[in-house]
Coordinates of C-alpha atoms and ligand atoms in Angstrom, one line a residue:
Chain Y
X1 CA 22.0 1.0 -5.8
X2 CA 20.3 -1.8 -4.1
X3 CA 17.6 -2.5 -6.7
X4 CA 16.4 -6.1 -6.7
X5 CA 18.0 -8.2 -9.3
X6 CA 16.7 -11.7 -9.9
X7 CA 18.8 -14.4 -8.4
X8 CA 19.6 -17.7 -10.1
X9 CA 18.3 -20.0 -7.4
X10 CA 15.1 -18.1 -6.9
X11 CA 14.3 -18.4 -10.6
X12 CA 15.5 -22.0 -10.9
X13 CA 13.2 -23.3 -8.2
X14 CA 10.2 -21.7 -9.8
X15 CA 10.9 -23.2 -13.3
X16 CA 8.2 -25.9 -13.2
X17 CA 5.6 -23.3 -12.6
X18 CA 7.1 -20.6 -14.8
X19 CA 8.0 -22.8 -17.8
X20 CA 5.1 -25.2 -17.9
X21 CA 2.3 -24.0 -15.6
X22 CA 2.9 -26.7 -13.0
X23 CA 0.6 -25.8 -10.1
X24 CA -1.2 -27.5 -7.4
X25 CA -4.6 -29.0 -6.6
X26 CA -6.2 -29.4 -3.2
X27 CA -7.1 -33.0 -2.6
X28 CA -9.7 -31.9 -0.1
X29 CA -11.7 -29.2 -1.9
X30 CA -10.4 -29.4 -5.5
X31 CA -9.1 -25.8 -5.5
X32 CA -6.4 -25.4 -8.1
X33 CA -3.6 -22.9 -7.8
X34 CA -0.4 -21.4 -9.2
X35 CA 2.1 -21.5 -7.6
X36 CA 1.5 -24.7 -5.6
X37 CA 0.9 -23.6 -2.0
X38 CA 1.7 -25.6 1.1
X39 CA -1.8 -24.9 2.6
X40 CA -4.9 -24.6 0.5
X41 CA -6.0 -20.9 0.5
X42 CA -9.7 -21.9 0.3
X43 CA -10.1 -24.8 2.8
X44 CA -6.9 -24.9 4.8
X45 CA -6.0 -28.4 3.9
X46 CA -2.3 -29.4 3.8
X47 CA -3.0 -32.2 1.2
X48 CA -1.9 -30.5 -2.0
X49 CA -0.9 -32.5 -5.1
X50 CA 1.1 -31.3 -8.1
X51 CA -1.2 -30.5 -11.1
X52 CA -0.4 -29.6 -14.7
X53 CA -2.7 -26.6 -15.3
X54 CA -4.4 -26.0 -18.7
X55 CA -2.6 -23.7 -21.1
X56 CA -5.7 -21.9 -22.3
X57 CA -7.9 -19.4 -20.6
X58 CA -9.7 -16.0 -20.8
X59 CA -8.7 -12.5 -19.8
X60 CA -10.6 -11.4 -16.8
X61 CA -9.0 -8.0 -16.1
X62 CA -6.0 -6.1 -17.4
X63 CA -3.9 -3.0 -17.1
X64 CA -1.4 -1.4 -19.5
X65 CA 1.8 -0.5 -17.7
X66 CA 3.5 2.7 -18.9
X67 CA 5.7 3.1 -15.8
X68 CA 7.8 0.0 -15.5
X69 CA 10.1 -1.3 -12.8
X70 CA 13.8 -1.9 -13.5
X71 CA 14.3 -4.8 -15.9
X72 CA 11.0 -4.3 -17.8
X73 CA 11.6 -0.9 -19.5
X74 CA 12.2 -2.6 -22.8
X75 CA 8.7 -3.9 -23.0
X76 CA 6.9 -0.7 -22.1
X77 CA 4.0 -0.3 -22.6
X78 CA 3.1 -3.9 -21.7
X79 CA 0.0 -5.6 -20.5
X80 CA -0.6 -7.3 -17.2
X81 CA -3.7 -9.5 -17.0
X82 CA -5.6 -11.7 -14.6
X83 CA -6.3 -14.8 -16.7
X84 CA -8.8 -17.5 -15.7
X85 CA -7.5 -20.9 -17.0
X86 CA -9.9 -23.4 -18.4
X87 CA -10.1 -25.2 -15.0
X88 CA -10.8 -22.0 -13.2
X89 CA -7.3 -21.3 -11.9
X90 CA -6.5 -17.6 -11.7
X91 CA -3.0 -16.5 -12.8
X92 CA -1.4 -13.1 -13.2
X93 CA 0.6 -12.8 -16.3
X94 CA 1.8 -10.5 -19.1
X95 CA 0.0 -10.7 -22.4
X96 CA 2.1 -10.9 -25.6
X97 CA 1.7 -10.7 -29.3
X98 CA -1.1 -8.2 -28.9
X99 CA -1.4 -4.4 -28.7
X100 CA -3.1 -2.7 -25.8
X101 CA -6.0 -1.5 -28.1
X102 CA -6.7 -5.1 -29.1
X103 CA -7.1 -6.5 -25.6
X104 CA -10.5 -7.0 -24.2
X105 CA -12.0 -8.7 -21.2
X106 CA -13.2 -12.2 -22.2
X107 CA -10.5 -12.6 -24.8
X108 CA -9.4 -16.2 -25.2
X109 CA -5.7 -16.7 -24.7
X110 CA -3.1 -19.4 -24.6
X111 CA 0.2 -19.8 -22.8
X112 CA 3.5 -19.3 -24.5
X113 CA 7.1 -19.4 -23.1
X114 CA 8.7 -16.0 -23.4
X115 CA 11.5 -13.8 -22.1
X116 CA 10.2 -12.0 -19.0
X117 CA 13.1 -10.0 -17.6
X118 CA 16.8 -9.4 -18.1
X119 CA 18.7 -8.5 -15.0
X120 CA 21.5 -6.2 -16.2
X121 CA 24.4 -7.2 -18.5
X122 CA 25.7 -9.9 -16.2
X123 CA 22.3 -11.1 -14.8
X124 CA 20.2 -14.0 -15.9
X125 CA 17.6 -13.9 -18.7
X126 CA 14.5 -15.2 -17.2
X127 CA 11.8 -17.0 -19.2
X128 CA 8.3 -17.7 -18.1
X129 CA 4.7 -18.0 -19.2
X130 CA 3.0 -15.2 -21.0
X131 CA -0.4 -15.4 -22.7
X132 CA -1.2 -14.5 -26.3
X133 CA -4.5 -14.4 -28.1
X134 CA -5.7 -17.9 -29.0
X135 CA -5.0 -18.7 -32.6
X136 CA -8.2 -19.9 -34.2
X137 CA -8.0 -23.2 -36.0
X138 CA -5.2 -24.5 -33.8
Chain R
X1 CA -4.3 3.0 28.9
X2 CA -1.9 4.2 26.2
X3 CA -1.3 8.0 25.8
X4 CA 0.3 9.9 23.0
X5 CA 2.1 12.7 24.9
X6 CA 4.2 14.2 22.1
X7 CA 4.6 14.0 18.3
X8 CA 6.4 15.6 15.4
X9 CA 6.0 15.5 11.6
X10 CA 8.7 16.6 9.1
X11 CA 7.7 18.2 5.8
X12 CA 7.1 15.4 3.3
X13 CA 9.1 15.8 0.1
X14 CA 12.6 15.6 -1.3
X15 CA 15.2 15.7 1.5
X16 CA 18.3 15.3 -0.7
X17 CA 20.7 16.6 2.0
X18 CA 19.4 14.2 4.7
X19 CA 19.9 10.5 5.2
X20 CA 17.6 7.9 6.6
X21 CA 19.2 8.4 10.0
X22 CA 19.2 12.2 9.8
X23 CA 15.4 12.2 9.1
X24 CA 14.7 9.7 11.9
X25 CA 16.8 11.7 14.4
X26 CA 15.2 15.0 13.4
X27 CA 11.7 13.7 13.9
X28 CA 12.6 11.8 17.1
X29 CA 14.3 14.9 18.8
X30 CA 11.3 17.1 17.9
X31 CA 8.8 14.5 19.3
X32 CA 10.8 14.1 22.5
X33 CA 11.0 17.8 22.9
X34 CA 7.2 18.0 22.3
X35 CA 6.7 15.4 25.1
X36 CA 8.7 17.5 27.6
X37 CA 12.2 16.0 27.1
X38 CA 11.2 12.8 28.7
X39 CA 13.3 9.6 28.8
X40 CA 12.1 6.7 26.7
X41 CA 12.7 3.1 27.6
X42 CA 11.9 1.5 24.2
X43 CA 12.4 2.5 20.6
X44 CA 10.3 1.2 17.7
X45 CA 11.3 2.2 14.1
X46 CA 8.6 2.0 11.5
X47 CA 10.0 1.6 8.0
X48 CA 9.2 -0.5 4.9
X49 CA 11.9 -0.1 2.2
X50 CA 15.2 0.5 3.9
X51 CA 16.6 -2.9 3.0
X52 CA 15.8 -2.4 -0.7
X53 CA 16.5 1.3 -1.1
X54 CA 19.1 2.2 1.5
X55 CA 20.8 -1.1 1.9
X56 CA 20.4 -0.8 5.7
X57 CA 18.5 -3.2 7.9
X58 CA 18.8 -3.7 11.7
X59 CA 17.1 -0.4 12.0
X60 CA 16.3 -0.8 15.7
X61 CA 20.0 -0.6 16.6
X62 CA 20.9 1.7 13.8
X63 CA 18.5 4.4 14.8
X64 CA 19.1 3.8 18.5
X65 CA 22.8 4.3 18.0
X66 CA 22.3 7.6 16.2
X67 CA 19.9 8.8 18.9
X68 CA 22.3 7.9 21.7
X69 CA 19.8 5.5 23.1
X70 CA 22.5 2.9 23.9
X71 CA 21.1 0.0 25.9
X72 CA 17.5 0.9 25.1
X73 CA 15.6 -2.1 23.5
X74 CA 14.8 -1.3 19.9
X75 CA 13.2 -3.0 16.9
X76 CA 12.0 -2.3 13.4
X77 CA 8.4 -3.0 12.5
X78 CA 7.4 -3.5 8.9
X79 CA 3.9 -3.8 7.5
X80 CA 4.2 -1.9 4.2
X81 CA 2.3 1.4 4.3
X82 CA 0.9 0.3 7.7
X83 CA 4.3 -0.1 9.3
X84 CA 3.8 2.9 11.6
X85 CA 0.3 1.7 12.7
X86 CA 1.8 -1.7 13.4
X87 CA 4.6 -0.1 15.4
X88 CA 2.0 1.8 17.5
X89 CA 0.0 -1.3 18.1
X90 CA 3.0 -3.2 19.3
X91 CA 4.0 -0.2 21.5
X92 CA 0.5 -0.1 22.9
X93 CA 0.7 -3.7 24.0
X94 CA 4.2 -3.3 25.5
X95 CA 2.9 -0.4 27.5
X96 CA -0.2 -2.2 28.7
X97 CA 1.8 -5.3 29.6
X98 CA 4.2 -3.2 31.7
X99 CA 7.2 -4.2 29.6
X100 CA 7.8 -0.5 28.7
X101 CA 6.6 2.8 30.2
X102 CA 7.5 5.3 27.5
X103 CA 8.1 4.4 23.9
X104 CA 9.5 6.4 21.0
X105 CA 7.9 5.3 17.7
X106 CA 9.6 6.9 14.8
X107 CA 8.5 6.3 11.2
X108 CA 11.0 7.0 8.5
X109 CA 11.3 6.4 4.8
X110 CA 14.0 7.7 2.5
X111 CA 12.8 7.1 -1.0
X112 CA 14.7 9.7 -3.0
X113 CA 18.0 7.9 -2.7
X114 CA 16.6 6.1 -5.7
X115 CA 16.6 8.8 -8.4
X116 CA 14.8 6.9 -11.2
X117 CA 11.1 5.9 -11.4
X118 CA 12.1 2.4 -12.5
X119 CA 14.0 1.8 -9.2
X120 CA 11.2 3.4 -7.1
X121 CA 8.7 1.1 -8.9
X122 CA 11.0 -1.9 -8.1
X123 CA 11.1 -1.0 -4.5
X124 CA 7.3 -0.5 -4.3
X125 CA 6.7 -3.8 -6.0
X126 CA 8.2 -5.5 -3.0
X127 CA 4.9 -4.7 -1.3
X128 CA 3.1 -7.1 -3.6
X129 CA 3.8 -10.7 -4.2
X130 CA 7.4 -10.8 -5.5
X131 CA 7.6 -14.1 -7.2
X132 CA 4.2 -14.3 -8.9
X133 CA 3.2 -10.7 -9.4
X134 CA 6.3 -8.5 -9.4
X135 CA 8.3 -11.0 -11.4
X136 CA 5.8 -10.7 -14.2
X137 CA 6.3 -7.0 -14.3
X138 CA 3.4 -6.1 -12.1
X139 CA 3.8 -3.0 -10.0
X140 CA 1.9 -1.7 -7.0
X141 CA 0.3 0.9 -9.3
X142 CA -0.8 -1.8 -11.8
X143 CA -2.4 -3.8 -9.0
X144 CA -4.4 -0.7 -8.0
X145 CA -5.2 -0.3 -11.7
X146 CA -6.7 -3.8 -11.9
X147 CA -8.8 -3.0 -8.9
X148 CA -9.9 0.3 -10.4
X149 CA -11.0 -1.3 -13.7
X150 CA -13.0 -3.8 -11.8
X151 CA -14.6 -1.1 -9.6
X152 CA -15.5 0.9 -12.7
X153 CA -17.1 -2.1 -14.3
X154 CA -19.0 -3.3 -11.2
X155 CA -20.4 0.0 -10.2
X156 CA -20.6 1.6 -13.6
X157 CA -18.7 4.7 -12.7
X158 CA -16.4 6.6 -15.0
X159 CA -12.7 7.4 -14.7
X160 CA -13.7 11.0 -14.0
X161 CA -15.6 9.9 -10.9
X162 CA -12.3 9.2 -9.3
X163 CA -11.2 12.8 -9.7
X164 CA -13.2 13.9 -6.7
X165 CA -10.8 12.1 -4.4
X166 CA -7.5 13.9 -5.4
X167 CA -9.4 17.2 -5.7
X168 CA -10.6 17.1 -2.1
X169 CA -7.2 15.7 -0.8
X170 CA -5.3 18.5 -2.5
X171 CA -7.8 21.1 -1.3
X172 CA -7.3 19.9 2.3
X173 CA -3.5 19.9 2.0
X174 CA -3.3 23.6 1.0
X175 CA -3.4 24.5 4.7
X176 CA -1.2 21.7 6.0
X177 CA 2.3 23.1 6.7
X178 CA 4.0 19.7 6.4
X179 CA 2.2 18.5 3.2
X180 CA 4.2 17.7 0.1
X181 CA 1.7 19.1 -2.5
X182 CA 0.1 22.2 -1.3
X183 CA -1.8 23.2 -4.4
X184 CA -5.3 22.6 -5.7
X185 CA -6.0 20.4 -8.7
X186 CA -9.2 20.3 -10.8
X187 CA -11.0 17.9 -13.2
X188 CA -8.9 19.0 -16.1
X189 CA -5.7 18.3 -14.3
X190 CA -7.1 14.8 -13.5
X191 CA -8.2 14.1 -17.1
X192 CA -4.9 15.2 -18.6
X193 CA -2.7 13.5 -16.0
X194 CA -0.5 10.8 -17.7
X195 CA -1.6 7.2 -17.4
X196 CA 0.9 5.1 -15.5
X197 CA -1.0 1.9 -15.5
X198 CA -4.3 2.0 -17.3
X199 CA -6.9 3.2 -16.2
X200 CA -4.8 4.6 -13.3
X201 CA -3.1 7.9 -13.8
X202 CA -0.4 9.9 -12.0
X203 CA -3.1 11.8 -10.2
X204 CA -4.5 8.7 -8.6
X205 CA -1.4 7.8 -6.6
X206 CA 1.1 9.6 -4.3
X207 CA 4.4 10.8 -5.5
X208 CA 7.8 9.6 -4.3
X209 CA 8.9 11.2 -1.1
X210 CA 11.0 11.2 2.0
X211 CA 9.6 11.7 5.4
X212 CA 9.8 11.0 9.1
X213 CA 7.3 11.4 11.9
X214 CA 7.5 10.4 15.5
X215 CA 5.3 9.8 18.6
X216 CA 6.0 9.4 22.2
X217 CA 3.7 7.0 23.8
X218 CA 3.3 6.7 27.6
X219 CA 1.4 4.8 30.2
X220 CA 0.7 8.1 31.9
X221 CA -1.2 11.3 30.8
X222 CA 1.8 13.5 31.2
X223 CA 2.2 15.5 28.0
X224 CA 3.1 19.2 28.6
X225 CA 1.3 20.1 25.3
X226 CA -1.8 17.9 25.9
X227 CA -2.2 14.3 25.2
X228 CA -4.5 11.9 23.4
X229 CA -5.5 8.3 24.2
X230 CA -5.3 5.3 21.9
X231 CA -8.6 3.8 23.0
X232 CA -8.4 0.6 21.0
X233 CA -6.7 -1.0 18.0
X234 CA -7.5 -3.8 15.5
X235 CA -5.5 -5.5 12.8
X236 CA -6.2 -8.0 10.0
X237 CA -4.5 -9.4 6.9
X238 CA -5.7 -10.6 3.5
X239 CA -4.2 -12.7 0.8
X240 CA -1.3 -10.7 -0.7
X241 CA -1.9 -11.7 -4.3
X242 CA -4.8 -10.4 -6.3
X243 CA -5.2 -13.6 -8.2
X244 CA -6.1 -15.3 -4.9
X245 CA -8.9 -13.0 -3.9
X246 CA -12.6 -13.6 -4.4
X247 CA -13.4 -9.9 -4.9
X248 CA -11.1 -7.1 -6.2
X249 CA -13.4 -4.3 -5.0
X250 CA -13.6 -5.4 -1.4
X251 CA -10.9 -5.2 1.3
X252 CA -12.2 -7.5 4.0
X253 CA -9.1 -6.9 6.1
X254 CA -10.4 -3.3 6.8
X255 CA -13.8 -4.7 8.0
X256 CA -12.1 -7.2 10.2
X257 CA -9.6 -4.7 11.7
X258 CA -12.5 -2.2 12.4
X259 CA -14.6 -4.9 14.0
X260 CA -11.7 -5.9 16.3
X261 CA -11.0 -2.3 17.3
X262 CA -14.7 -1.6 17.9
X263 CA -15.2 -4.8 19.9
X264 CA -13.2 -3.2 22.8
X265 CA -15.2 0.0 23.0
X266 CA -18.9 0.8 23.8
X267 CA -19.8 3.5 21.4
X268 CA -17.3 5.3 19.2
X269 CA -18.3 8.1 16.9
X270 CA -15.3 9.7 15.2
X271 CA -15.3 13.4 14.4
X272 CA -13.0 12.7 11.5
X273 CA -11.3 9.9 9.6
X274 CA -7.7 9.4 8.6
X275 CA -7.3 6.9 5.8
X276 CA -4.0 5.7 4.4
X277 CA -5.0 5.4 0.7
X278 CA -2.4 4.5 -1.9
X279 CA -4.8 5.3 -4.7
X280 CA -8.1 7.0 -5.4
X281 CA -9.8 3.6 -5.7
X282 CA -8.4 2.2 -2.5
X283 CA -9.5 5.4 -0.8
X284 CA -13.0 4.8 -2.1
X285 CA -13.0 1.2 -1.0
X286 CA -11.8 2.2 2.4
X287 CA -14.7 4.5 3.1
X288 CA -17.1 1.9 1.9
X289 CA -15.5 -0.8 4.1
X290 CA -15.7 1.6 7.1
X291 CA -19.4 1.8 6.4
X292 CA -19.5 5.5 5.7
X293 CA -21.3 4.9 2.4
X294 CA -22.7 2.1 0.4
X295 CA -20.8 0.0 -2.1
X296 CA -19.9 2.0 -5.2
X297 CA -21.1 5.3 -3.7
X298 CA -17.8 6.6 -2.2
X299 CA -17.4 9.1 -5.0
X300 CA -20.5 11.0 -3.7
X301 CA -18.9 11.6 -0.3
X302 CA -16.1 13.4 -2.1
X303 CA -18.1 14.9 -5.0
X304 CA -20.6 16.5 -2.6
X305 CA -17.9 17.9 -0.3
X306 CA -18.9 15.9 2.8
X307 CA -15.4 14.6 3.1
X308 CA -14.0 18.1 3.2
X309 CA -12.3 19.2 6.4
X310 CA -15.4 21.3 7.3
X311 CA -17.8 18.7 5.8
X312 CA -20.2 16.4 7.7
X313 CA -17.7 13.5 7.4
X314 CA -14.2 14.8 7.3
X315 CA -11.7 12.5 5.6
X316 CA -7.9 13.2 5.7
X317 CA -8.1 16.8 6.9
X318 CA -4.4 17.1 6.2
X319 CA -4.6 15.8 2.6
X320 CA -3.9 12.1 2.9
X321 CA -1.2 10.2 1.1
X322 CA -2.2 11.8 -2.1
X323 CA -1.4 15.4 -1.1
X324 CA 0.3 15.3 2.3
X325 CA 2.6 12.7 0.7
X326 CA 3.3 9.0 1.3
X327 CA 6.7 8.1 2.7
X328 CA 5.5 4.5 2.8
X329 CA 6.8 3.0 6.1
X330 CA 6.5 6.4 7.8
X331 CA 3.0 7.3 6.6
X332 CA 1.0 5.8 9.3
X333 CA 3.1 7.5 12.0
X334 CA 2.2 10.7 10.2
X335 CA -1.5 9.7 10.5
X336 CA -1.3 9.1 14.2
X337 CA 0.8 12.2 14.9
X338 CA -1.7 14.3 12.8
X339 CA -4.6 12.8 14.8
X340 CA -2.8 13.7 18.0
X341 CA -2.4 17.3 16.8
X342 CA -6.1 17.4 15.9
X343 CA -7.2 15.9 19.2
X344 CA -5.1 18.3 21.2
X345 CA -6.3 21.3 19.1
X346 CA -2.9 22.0 17.7
X347 CA -3.5 21.4 14.0
X348 CA -3.2 25.1 13.3
X349 CA -4.8 26.0 9.9
X350 CA -5.9 22.4 9.2
X351 CA -7.8 21.8 12.4
X352 CA -11.1 19.9 12.3
X353 CA -13.2 22.1 14.6
X354 CA -14.2 20.4 17.8
X355 CA -12.3 17.1 17.0
X356 CA -12.5 14.9 20.0
X357 CA -12.4 11.4 18.4
X358 CA -10.5 10.1 15.4
X359 CA -10.6 6.8 13.5
X360 CA -7.2 6.1 11.9
X361 CA -7.1 3.5 9.2
X362 CA -3.8 2.4 7.8
X363 CA -3.7 0.0 4.8
X364 CA -0.6 -1.9 4.0
X365 CA 0.1 -3.1 0.5
X366 CA -3.2 -3.5 -1.5
X367 CA -5.4 -4.1 1.5
X368 CA -3.3 -7.0 2.6
X369 CA -2.6 -5.6 6.0
X370 CA -5.1 -3.2 7.6
X371 CA -4.9 -1.6 11.0
X372 CA -7.5 0.6 12.8
X373 CA -6.6 2.9 15.7
X374 CA -9.4 4.6 17.6
X375 CA -8.2 7.8 19.3
X376 CA -9.7 10.2 21.8
X377 CA -8.6 13.6 23.2
X378 CA -7.6 13.0 26.8
Ligands
ZN401 ZN1 -8.8 -26.8 -0.4

């Protein structure tokens, strides 16, 4: 059994992005991104600054997963979505606090910190962003 | 010039009693025999998931050892589902440069050493971005599902319109001896197939399989059973993550790879197309990117039977990944070996009549690494 289990260092170094949506902005063309890349995928600039990305966005596209990888069985069925944040940044995330039949393209969502995967009995419990329907009146 | 002088394909499926090395050896021995028991001076192993599934890397030495090719230079080439095509491309340049004269390219994947779907999904999700897609529970299937939903919305086609793809693929595979699924399917089978990542169902993607195929490439046209030429090749990559792409329904890497391959030939009109498609929707996008039909119109090519083996534009005369089977890192060696059999008139039962030229497109990941080989009967 050589299935991929999440390692502690690999999760630890992604914490700024996974816990609080810390991404990057290209100083040359303004493109925003998550995670922060070393080279802008749009203009090729190497001048990328850290940027706190907005926590709200809309669902652009989604799929309901019935056939999960190891470590995600517990959540099945769960929803994977492409979310466009308020500043235009695209992120891929799970949706939470919503059933598949309630999801729609264009739905407004907000980020919450949730458990994403458990890597076996002795493995780490990894938390990261998920998005839930925006609570009106917040 | 680069010639394919021999090839072999093992039946795709569950080979419980055989290991990665057994499969690779069986295909290699058969290909070398097909090429007339020639000596090879280079070994390239095409494989994608051995590190994850079999806990074995350093496949160049590993397979060379088991083949008794001690001292022969050997390396593993990995480019997801296009690993075999990348291996053949590298082999081609080694031969053209004079570094090697005869190269054995063996593609092998042993997927059934994982016996659960969860673990297979884990392995396959190493073909997408691991930290920002797979970490969030995304799978290769779910990425294709996002593309499929976008495709349906953009071109206003229904889920049922994707059924034509597996229907034709399965029809073609009935006559292919080495195919994994040699049975026909119909619209009802498509509609009732379980959803694995909405709107994508089990019928849209390949099963899990083991397989190995091999080619002997040479600088000379010396095959005792006939040979075929690799006339030109082209490769291009795209952003691996979907969230980084400007369009989900386009795969520009295919266009670029095609353009590069065509730039080295005058006029190339294929008699058939071999397309490594991981899903119905990527199969549709592939034929659109190759310019066979307009955007959003791929379903017509399959619905109207033009893509059949005896149609005007044959696509995957052996059944494609869907029905021949898709042992990931080995799949594009299957494609090239099958094209070789077609071009030498040895595809008994699944022959495209009068096939002289083939366009072989291999797509790694979700269009993140595309390779086009143009082949001709010698
Ligand atoms: Zn930029």
